[in-house]
């Protein structure tokens, strides 16, 4: 299901980094994210709600770029 908040996301399992690009074009790298969290984001019916409840405020992040 498309998200009105998240444009794209990917997970780098070797580094445990979750990359999320928001519809604004800004990409963030969330660090030390367990694979279970990344898999549940993929399975979530509402990516934005899942992000707000289980990722936002729970992991350190770095702002990467705006396309």
PDB file of N, CA, C and O in Angstrom:
ATOM      1  N   UNK A   1       0.845  -1.187   0.000  1.00  0.00           N
ATOM      2  CA  UNK A   1       0.000   0.000   0.000  1.00  0.00           C
ATOM      3  C   UNK A   1       0.890   1.249   0.000  1.00  0.00           C
ATOM      4  O   UNK A   1       1.791   1.358   0.818  1.00  0.00           O
ATOM      5  N   UNK A   2       0.652   2.201  -0.879  1.00  0.00           N
ATOM      6  CA  UNK A   2       1.433   3.435  -0.900  1.00  0.00           C
ATOM      7  C   UNK A   2       1.223   4.243   0.383  1.00  0.00           C
ATOM      8  O   UNK A   2       0.182   4.176   1.006  1.00  0.00           O
ATOM      9  N   UNK A   3       2.247   5.001   0.735  1.00  0.00           N
ATOM     10  CA  UNK A   3       2.179   5.824   1.936  1.00  0.00           C
ATOM     11  C   UNK A   3       2.070   7.290   1.533  1.00  0.00           C
ATOM     12  O   UNK A   3       2.682   7.724   0.568  1.00  0.00           O
ATOM     13  N   UNK A   4       1.325   8.052   2.312  1.00  0.00           N
ATOM     14  CA  UNK A   4       1.227   9.485   2.050  1.00  0.00           C
ATOM     15  C   UNK A   4       2.368  10.244   2.715  1.00  0.00           C
ATOM     16  O   UNK A   4       2.513  11.439   2.516  1.00  0.00           O
ATOM     17  N   UNK A   5       3.189   9.536   3.495  1.00  0.00           N
ATOM     18  CA  UNK A   5       4.284  10.160   4.236  1.00  0.00           C
ATOM     19  C   UNK A   5       5.644   9.666   3.756  1.00  0.00           C
ATOM     20  O   UNK A   5       6.573  10.446   3.584  1.00  0.00           O
ATOM     21  N   UNK A   6       5.758   8.361   3.533  1.00  0.00           N
ATOM     22  CA  UNK A   6       7.030   7.742   3.163  1.00  0.00           C
ATOM     23  C   UNK A   6       7.035   7.422   1.676  1.00  0.00           C
ATOM     24  O   UNK A   6       6.163   6.701   1.184  1.00  0.00           O
ATOM     25  N   UNK A   7       8.026   7.969   0.988  1.00  0.00           N
ATOM     26  CA  UNK A   7       8.148   7.745  -0.456  1.00  0.00           C
ATOM     27  C   UNK A   7       8.869   6.433  -0.750  1.00  0.00           C
ATOM     28  O   UNK A   7       8.488   5.683  -1.636  1.00  0.00           O
ATOM     29  N   UNK A   8       9.937   6.157   0.004  1.00  0.00           N
ATOM     30  CA  UNK A   8      10.764   4.980  -0.245  1.00  0.00           C
ATOM     31  C   UNK A   8      11.516   4.628   1.028  1.00  0.00           C
ATOM     32  O   UNK A   8      11.809   5.507   1.839  1.00  0.00           O
ATOM     33  N   UNK A   9      11.842   3.358   1.175  1.00  0.00           N
ATOM     34  CA  UNK A   9      12.673   2.930   2.292  1.00  0.00           C
ATOM     35  C   UNK A   9      13.487   1.707   1.876  1.00  0.00           C
ATOM     36  O   UNK A   9      13.108   0.975   0.959  1.00  0.00           O
ATOM     37  N   UNK A  10      14.619   1.533   2.528  1.00  0.00           N
ATOM     38  CA  UNK A  10      15.446   0.347   2.295  1.00  0.00           C
ATOM     39  C   UNK A  10      16.213   0.060   3.584  1.00  0.00           C
ATOM     40  O   UNK A  10      16.366   0.930   4.445  1.00  0.00           O
ATOM     41  N   UNK A  11      16.675  -1.170   3.700  1.00  0.00           N
ATOM     42  CA  UNK A  11      17.354  -1.607   4.913  1.00  0.00           C
ATOM     43  C   UNK A  11      18.677  -2.254   4.549  1.00  0.00           C
ATOM     44  O   UNK A  11      18.735  -3.131   3.690  1.00  0.00           O
ATOM     45  N   UNK A  12      19.740  -1.811   5.194  1.00  0.00           N
ATOM     46  CA  UNK A  12      21.072  -2.381   5.000  1.00  0.00           C
ATOM     47  C   UNK A  12      21.359  -3.260   6.215  1.00  0.00           C
ATOM     48  O   UNK A  12      21.750  -2.767   7.275  1.00  0.00           O
ATOM     49  N   UNK A  13      21.153  -4.561   6.047  1.00  0.00           N
ATOM     50  CA  UNK A  13      21.209  -5.481   7.181  1.00  0.00           C
ATOM     51  C   UNK A  13      22.595  -5.608   7.810  1.00  0.00           C
ATOM     52  O   UNK A  13      22.703  -5.777   9.024  1.00  0.00           O
ATOM     53  N   UNK A  14      23.649  -5.507   7.010  1.00  0.00           N
ATOM     54  CA  UNK A  14      24.997  -5.662   7.574  1.00  0.00           C
ATOM     55  C   UNK A  14      25.351  -4.521   8.526  1.00  0.00           C
ATOM     56  O   UNK A  14      26.102  -4.712   9.470  1.00  0.00           O
ATOM     57  N   UNK A  15      24.783  -3.347   8.282  1.00  0.00           N
ATOM     58  CA  UNK A  15      25.038  -2.183   9.141  1.00  0.00           C
ATOM     59  C   UNK A  15      23.864  -1.839  10.045  1.00  0.00           C
ATOM     60  O   UNK A  15      23.964  -0.938  10.876  1.00  0.00           O
ATOM     61  N   UNK A  16      22.723  -2.532   9.843  1.00  0.00           N
ATOM     62  CA  UNK A  16      21.502  -2.292  10.608  1.00  0.00           C
ATOM     63  C   UNK A  16      21.028  -0.838  10.475  1.00  0.00           C
ATOM     64  O   UNK A  16      20.656  -0.192  11.429  1.00  0.00           O
ATOM     65  N   UNK A  17      21.060  -0.350   9.232  1.00  0.00           N
ATOM     66  CA  UNK A  17      20.627   1.015   8.941  1.00  0.00           C
ATOM     67  C   UNK A  17      19.363   0.963   8.083  1.00  0.00           C
ATOM     68  O   UNK A  17      19.314   0.280   7.066  1.00  0.00           O
ATOM     69  N   UNK A  18      18.362   1.689   8.535  1.00  0.00           N
ATOM     70  CA  UNK A  18      17.102   1.823   7.797  1.00  0.00           C
ATOM     71  C   UNK A  18      17.085   3.199   7.153  1.00  0.00           C
ATOM     72  O   UNK A  18      17.170   4.211   7.848  1.00  0.00           O
ATOM     73  N   UNK A  19      17.029   3.228   5.828  1.00  0.00           N
ATOM     74  CA  UNK A  19      16.981   4.481   5.085  1.00  0.00           C
ATOM     75  C   UNK A  19      15.523   4.759   4.733  1.00  0.00           C
ATOM     76  O   UNK A  19      14.853   3.908   4.151  1.00  0.00           O
ATOM     77  N   UNK A  20      15.069   5.956   5.081  1.00  0.00           N
ATOM     78  CA  UNK A  20      13.699   6.346   4.759  1.00  0.00           C
ATOM     79  C   UNK A  20      13.725   7.682   4.033  1.00  0.00           C
ATOM     80  O   UNK A  20      14.307   8.648   4.527  1.00  0.00           O
ATOM     81  N   UNK A  21      13.099   7.701   2.864  1.00  0.00           N
ATOM     82  CA  UNK A  21      12.920   8.941   2.117  1.00  0.00           C
ATOM     83  C   UNK A  21      11.451   9.324   2.235  1.00  0.00           C
ATOM     84  O   UNK A  21      10.561   8.534   1.906  1.00  0.00           O
ATOM     85  N   UNK A  22      11.228  10.518   2.736  1.00  0.00           N
ATOM     86  CA  UNK A  22       9.866  11.014   2.919  1.00  0.00           C
ATOM     87  C   UNK A  22       9.393  11.708   1.646  1.00  0.00           C
ATOM     88  O   UNK A  22      10.191  12.038   0.771  1.00  0.00           O
ATOM     89  N   UNK A  23       8.104  11.931   1.537  1.00  0.00           N
ATOM     90  CA  UNK A  23       7.556  12.556   0.332  1.00  0.00           C
ATOM     91  C   UNK A  23       8.126  13.959   0.120  1.00  0.00           C
ATOM     92  O   UNK A  23       8.114  14.465  -0.999  1.00  0.00           O
ATOM     93  N   UNK A  24       8.667  14.554   1.165  1.00  0.00           N
ATOM     94  CA  UNK A  24       9.317  15.866   1.050  1.00  0.00           C
ATOM     95  C   UNK A  24      10.616  15.780   0.264  1.00  0.00           C
ATOM     96  O   UNK A  24      11.169  16.791  -0.145  1.00  0.00           O
ATOM     97  N   UNK A  25      11.129  14.540   0.086  1.00  0.00           N
ATOM     98  CA  UNK A  25      12.392  14.342  -0.621  1.00  0.00           C
ATOM     99  C   UNK A  25      13.582  14.193   0.307  1.00  0.00           C
ATOM    100  O   UNK A  25      14.683  13.896  -0.139  1.00  0.00           O
ATOM    101  N   UNK A  26      13.379  14.382   1.597  1.00  0.00           N
ATOM    102  CA  UNK A  26      14.473  14.266   2.563  1.00  0.00           C
ATOM    103  C   UNK A  26      14.650  12.811   2.955  1.00  0.00           C
ATOM    104  O   UNK A  26      13.682  12.106   3.245  1.00  0.00           O
ATOM    105  N   UNK A  27      15.924  12.357   2.967  1.00  0.00           N
ATOM    106  CA  UNK A  27      16.249  10.991   3.347  1.00  0.00           C
ATOM    107  C   UNK A  27      16.972  11.004   4.689  1.00  0.00           C
ATOM    108  O   UNK A  27      17.856  11.821   4.923  1.00  0.00           O
ATOM    109  N   UNK A  28      16.585  10.076   5.546  1.00  0.00           N
ATOM    110  CA  UNK A  28      17.209   9.892   6.851  1.00  0.00           C
ATOM    111  C   UNK A  28      17.720   8.471   6.954  1.00  0.00           C
ATOM    112  O   UNK A  28      17.104   7.540   6.420  1.00  0.00           O
ATOM    113  N   UNK A  29      18.847   8.312   7.656  1.00  0.00           N
ATOM    114  CA  UNK A  29      19.408   6.995   7.950  1.00  0.00           C
ATOM    115  C   UNK A  29      19.221   6.745   9.439  1.00  0.00           C
ATOM    116  O   UNK A  29      19.807   7.454  10.272  1.00  0.00           O
ATOM    117  N   UNK A  30      18.403   5.770   9.784  1.00  0.00           N
ATOM    118  CA  UNK A  30      18.147   5.397  11.182  1.00  0.00           C
ATOM    119  C   UNK A  30      19.094   4.269  11.549  1.00  0.00           C
ATOM    120  O   UNK A  30      19.160   3.253  10.857  1.00  0.00           O
ATOM    121  N   UNK A  31      19.832   4.455  12.647  1.00  0.00           N
ATOM    122  CA  UNK A  31      20.923   3.560  13.009  1.00  0.00           C
ATOM    123  C   UNK A  31      20.502   2.526  14.050  1.00  0.00           C
ATOM    124  O   UNK A  31      19.625   2.775  14.865  1.00  0.00           O
ATOM    125  N   UNK A  32      21.156   1.365  13.991  1.00  0.00           N
ATOM    126  CA  UNK A  32      20.959   0.261  14.943  1.00  0.00           C
ATOM    127  C   UNK A  32      19.521  -0.239  14.964  1.00  0.00           C
ATOM    128  O   UNK A  32      18.985  -0.576  16.022  1.00  0.00           O
ATOM    129  N   UNK A  33      18.915  -0.291  13.795  1.00  0.00           N
ATOM    130  CA  UNK A  33      17.528  -0.759  13.684  1.00  0.00           C
ATOM    131  C   UNK A  33      17.538  -2.282  13.513  1.00  0.00           C
ATOM    132  O   UNK A  33      18.137  -2.789  12.561  1.00  0.00           O
ATOM    133  N   UNK A  34      16.878  -3.006  14.415  1.00  0.00           N
ATOM    134  CA  UNK A  34      16.806  -4.467  14.258  1.00  0.00           C
ATOM    135  C   UNK A  34      16.042  -4.848  12.995  1.00  0.00           C
ATOM    136  O   UNK A  34      15.133  -4.136  12.558  1.00  0.00           O
ATOM    137  N   UNK A  35      16.415  -5.967  12.421  1.00  0.00           N
ATOM    138  CA  UNK A  35      15.777  -6.424  11.187  1.00  0.00           C
ATOM    139  C   UNK A  35      14.271  -6.627  11.374  1.00  0.00           C
ATOM    140  O   UNK A  35      13.492  -6.409  10.453  1.00  0.00           O
ATOM    141  N   UNK A  36      13.848  -7.019  12.571  1.00  0.00           N
ATOM    142  CA  UNK A  36      12.416  -7.215  12.826  1.00  0.00           C
ATOM    143  C   UNK A  36      11.632  -5.917  12.627  1.00  0.00           C
ATOM    144  O   UNK A  36      10.522  -5.936  12.093  1.00  0.00           O
ATOM    145  N   UNK A  37      12.205  -4.803  13.054  1.00  0.00           N
ATOM    146  CA  UNK A  37      11.548  -3.497  12.900  1.00  0.00           C
ATOM    147  C   UNK A  37      11.435  -3.164  11.412  1.00  0.00           C
ATOM    148  O   UNK A  37      10.388  -2.715  10.938  1.00  0.00           O
ATOM    149  N   UNK A  38      12.507  -3.392  10.661  1.00  0.00           N
ATOM    150  CA  UNK A  38      12.494  -3.116   9.221  1.00  0.00           C
ATOM    151  C   UNK A  38      11.475  -4.004   8.502  1.00  0.00           C
ATOM    152  O   UNK A  38      10.740  -3.537   7.625  1.00  0.00           O
ATOM    153  N   UNK A  39      11.412  -5.279   8.887  1.00  0.00           N
ATOM    154  CA  UNK A  39      10.453  -6.198   8.271  1.00  0.00           C
ATOM    155  C   UNK A  39       9.014  -5.811   8.592  1.00  0.00           C
ATOM    156  O   UNK A  39       8.127  -5.930   7.744  1.00  0.00           O
ATOM    157  N   UNK A  40       8.775  -5.355   9.806  1.00  0.00           N
ATOM    158  CA  UNK A  40       7.426  -4.956  10.191  1.00  0.00           C
ATOM    159  C   UNK A  40       7.008  -3.674   9.476  1.00  0.00           C
ATOM    160  O   UNK A  40       5.832  -3.501   9.163  1.00  0.00           O
ATOM    161  N   UNK A  41       7.965  -2.783   9.201  1.00  0.00           N
ATOM    162  CA  UNK A  41       7.648  -1.587   8.408  1.00  0.00           C
ATOM    163  C   UNK A  41       7.158  -2.020   7.030  1.00  0.00           C
ATOM    164  O   UNK A  41       6.159  -1.502   6.526  1.00  0.00           O
ATOM    165  N   UNK A  42       7.852  -2.977   6.452  1.00  0.00           N
ATOM    166  CA  UNK A  42       7.478  -3.481   5.127  1.00  0.00           C
ATOM    167  C   UNK A  42       6.067  -4.078   5.150  1.00  0.00           C
ATOM    168  O   UNK A  42       5.296  -3.888   4.222  1.00  0.00           O
ATOM    169  N   UNK A  43       5.729  -4.770   6.229  1.00  0.00           N
ATOM    170  CA  UNK A  43       4.439  -5.457   6.331  1.00  0.00           C
ATOM    171  C   UNK A  43       3.303  -4.545   6.800  1.00  0.00           C
ATOM    172  O   UNK A  43       2.132  -4.897   6.648  1.00  0.00           O
ATOM    173  N   UNK A  44       3.636  -3.396   7.347  1.00  0.00           N
ATOM    174  CA  UNK A  44       2.625  -2.516   7.943  1.00  0.00           C
ATOM    175  C   UNK A  44       1.631  -1.995   6.906  1.00  0.00           C
ATOM    176  O   UNK A  44       2.021  -1.599   5.808  1.00  0.00           O
ATOM    177  N   UNK A  45       0.358  -1.994   7.281  1.00  0.00           N
ATOM    178  CA  UNK A  45      -0.674  -1.444   6.414  1.00  0.00           C
ATOM    179  C   UNK A  45      -0.530   0.061   6.267  1.00  0.00           C
ATOM    180  O   UNK A  45      -0.754   0.617   5.205  1.00  0.00           O
ATOM    181  N   UNK A  46      -0.123   0.718   7.354  1.00  0.00           N
ATOM    182  CA  UNK A  46       0.131   2.155   7.332  1.00  0.00           C
ATOM    183  C   UNK A  46       1.587   2.397   7.717  1.00  0.00           C
ATOM    184  O   UNK A  46       1.961   2.291   8.882  1.00  0.00           O
ATOM    185  N   UNK A  47       2.403   2.671   6.726  1.00  0.00           N
ATOM    186  CA  UNK A  47       3.833   2.897   6.957  1.00  0.00           C
ATOM    187  C   UNK A  47       4.063   4.107   7.858  1.00  0.00           C
ATOM    188  O   UNK A  47       4.906   4.087   8.738  1.00  0.00           O
ATOM    189  N   UNK A  48       3.291   5.173   7.642  1.00  0.00           N
ATOM    190  CA  UNK A  48       3.436   6.383   8.451  1.00  0.00           C
ATOM    191  C   UNK A  48       3.118   6.138   9.914  1.00  0.00           C
ATOM    192  O   UNK A  48       3.847   6.588  10.798  1.00  0.00           O
ATOM    193  N   UNK A  49       2.047   5.423  10.180  1.00  0.00           N
ATOM    194  CA  UNK A  49       1.672   5.120  11.570  1.00  0.00           C
ATOM    195  C   UNK A  49       2.714   4.227  12.223  1.00  0.00           C
ATOM    196  O   UNK A  49       3.094   4.442  13.369  1.00  0.00           O
ATOM    197  N   UNK A  50       3.171   3.212  11.486  1.00  0.00           N
ATOM    198  CA  UNK A  50       4.200   2.323  12.035  1.00  0.00           C
ATOM    199  C   UNK A  50       5.455   3.129  12.352  1.00  0.00           C
ATOM    200  O   UNK A  50       6.035   2.974  13.426  1.00  0.00           O
ATOM    201  N   UNK A  51       5.870   3.979  11.423  1.00  0.00           N
ATOM    202  CA  UNK A  51       7.044   4.825  11.643  1.00  0.00           C
ATOM    203  C   UNK A  51       6.882   5.665  12.909  1.00  0.00           C
ATOM    204  O   UNK A  51       7.779   5.708  13.742  1.00  0.00           O
ATOM    205  N   UNK A  52       5.730   6.311  13.054  1.00  0.00           N
ATOM    206  CA  UNK A  52       5.509   7.177  14.216  1.00  0.00           C
ATOM    207  C   UNK A  52       5.525   6.422  15.539  1.00  0.00           C
ATOM    208  O   UNK A  52       5.994   6.954  16.546  1.00  0.00           O
ATOM    209  N   UNK A  53       5.043   5.205  15.549  1.00  0.00           N
ATOM    210  CA  UNK A  53       4.958   4.437  16.789  1.00  0.00           C
ATOM    211  C   UNK A  53       6.226   3.665  17.135  1.00  0.00           C
ATOM    212  O   UNK A  53       6.542   3.495  18.312  1.00  0.00           O
ATOM    213  N   UNK A  54       6.948   3.165  16.142  1.00  0.00           N
ATOM    214  CA  UNK A  54       8.036   2.233  16.415  1.00  0.00           C
ATOM    215  C   UNK A  54       9.433   2.682  15.977  1.00  0.00           C
ATOM    216  O   UNK A  54      10.412   2.039  16.345  1.00  0.00           O
ATOM    217  N   UNK A  55       9.527   3.756  15.205  1.00  0.00           N
ATOM    218  CA  UNK A  55      10.838   4.200  14.718  1.00  0.00           C
ATOM    219  C   UNK A  55      11.152   5.616  15.199  1.00  0.00           C
ATOM    220  O   UNK A  55      12.189   5.848  15.821  1.00  0.00           O
ATOM    221  N   UNK A  56      10.267   6.551  14.920  1.00  0.00           N
ATOM    222  CA  UNK A  56      10.477   7.947  15.304  1.00  0.00           C
ATOM    223  C   UNK A  56      10.675   8.051  16.817  1.00  0.00           C
ATOM    224  O   UNK A  56       9.861   7.566  17.596  1.00  0.00           O
ATOM    225  N   UNK A  57      11.780   8.656  17.211  1.00  0.00           N
ATOM    226  CA  UNK A  57      12.078   8.843  18.618  1.00  0.00           C
ATOM    227  C   UNK A  57      12.711   7.645  19.294  1.00  0.00           C
ATOM    228  O   UNK A  57      13.087   7.724  20.462  1.00  0.00           O
ATOM    229  N   UNK A  58      12.858   6.531  18.560  1.00  0.00           N
ATOM    230  CA  UNK A  58      13.431   5.320  19.145  1.00  0.00           C
ATOM    231  C   UNK A  58      14.851   5.039  18.668  1.00  0.00           C
ATOM    232  O   UNK A  58      15.565   4.254  19.298  1.00  0.00           O
ATOM    233  N   UNK A  59      15.251   5.638  17.564  1.00  0.00           N
ATOM    234  CA  UNK A  59      16.566   5.373  16.984  1.00  0.00           C
ATOM    235  C   UNK A  59      17.261   6.678  16.622  1.00  0.00           C
ATOM    236  O   UNK A  59      16.611   7.634  16.184  1.00  0.00           O
ATOM    237  N   UNK A  60      18.569   6.682  16.779  1.00  0.00           N
ATOM    238  CA  UNK A  60      19.351   7.837  16.337  1.00  0.00           C
ATOM    239  C   UNK A  60      19.345   7.846  14.815  1.00  0.00           C
ATOM    240  O   UNK A  60      19.251   6.803  14.174  1.00  0.00           O
ATOM    241  N   UNK A  61      19.446   9.048  14.254  1.00  0.00           N
ATOM    242  CA  UNK A  61      19.380   9.167  12.804  1.00  0.00           C
ATOM    243  C   UNK A  61      20.294  10.266  12.313  1.00  0.00           C
ATOM    244  O   UNK A  61      20.732  11.131  13.071  1.00  0.00           O
ATOM    245  N   UNK A  62      20.556  10.208  11.019  1.00  0.00           N
ATOM    246  CA  UNK A  62      21.318  11.238  10.324  1.00  0.00           C
ATOM    247  C   UNK A  62      20.509  11.668   9.114  1.00  0.00           C
ATOM    248  O   UNK A  62      19.993  10.823   8.377  1.00  0.00           O
ATOM    249  N   UNK A  63      20.388  12.975   8.929  1.00  0.00           N
ATOM    250  CA  UNK A  63      19.725  13.510   7.731  1.00  0.00           C
ATOM    251  C   UNK A  63      20.730  13.433   6.594  1.00  0.00           C
ATOM    252  O   UNK A  63      21.839  13.941   6.704  1.00  0.00           O
ATOM    253  N   UNK A  64      20.352  12.801   5.493  1.00  0.00           N
ATOM    254  CA  UNK A  64      21.296  12.577   4.395  1.00  0.00           C
ATOM    255  C   UNK A  64      21.184  13.584   3.277  1.00  0.00           C
ATOM    256  O   UNK A  64      22.159  14.190   2.892  1.00  0.00           O
ATOM    257  N   UNK A  65      19.992  13.730   2.693  1.00  0.00           N
ATOM    258  CA  UNK A  65      19.898  14.610   1.523  1.00  0.00           C
ATOM    259  C   UNK A  65      18.450  14.914   1.210  1.00  0.00           C
ATOM    260  O   UNK A  65      17.544  14.250   1.652  1.00  0.00           O
ATOM    261  N   UNK A  66      18.288  15.911   0.403  1.00  0.00           N
ATOM    262  CA  UNK A  66      16.976  16.233  -0.145  1.00  0.00           C
ATOM    263  C   UNK A  66      17.100  16.196  -1.643  1.00  0.00           C
ATOM    264  O   UNK A  66      17.991  16.815  -2.215  1.00  0.00           O
ATOM    265  N   UNK A  67      16.237  15.428  -2.286  1.00  0.00           N
ATOM    266  CA  UNK A  67      16.287  15.327  -3.768  1.00  0.00           C
ATOM    267  C   UNK A  67      15.462  16.411  -4.385  1.00  0.00           C
ATOM    268  O   UNK A  67      14.516  16.872  -3.898  1.00  0.00           O
TER     269      UNK A  67
END
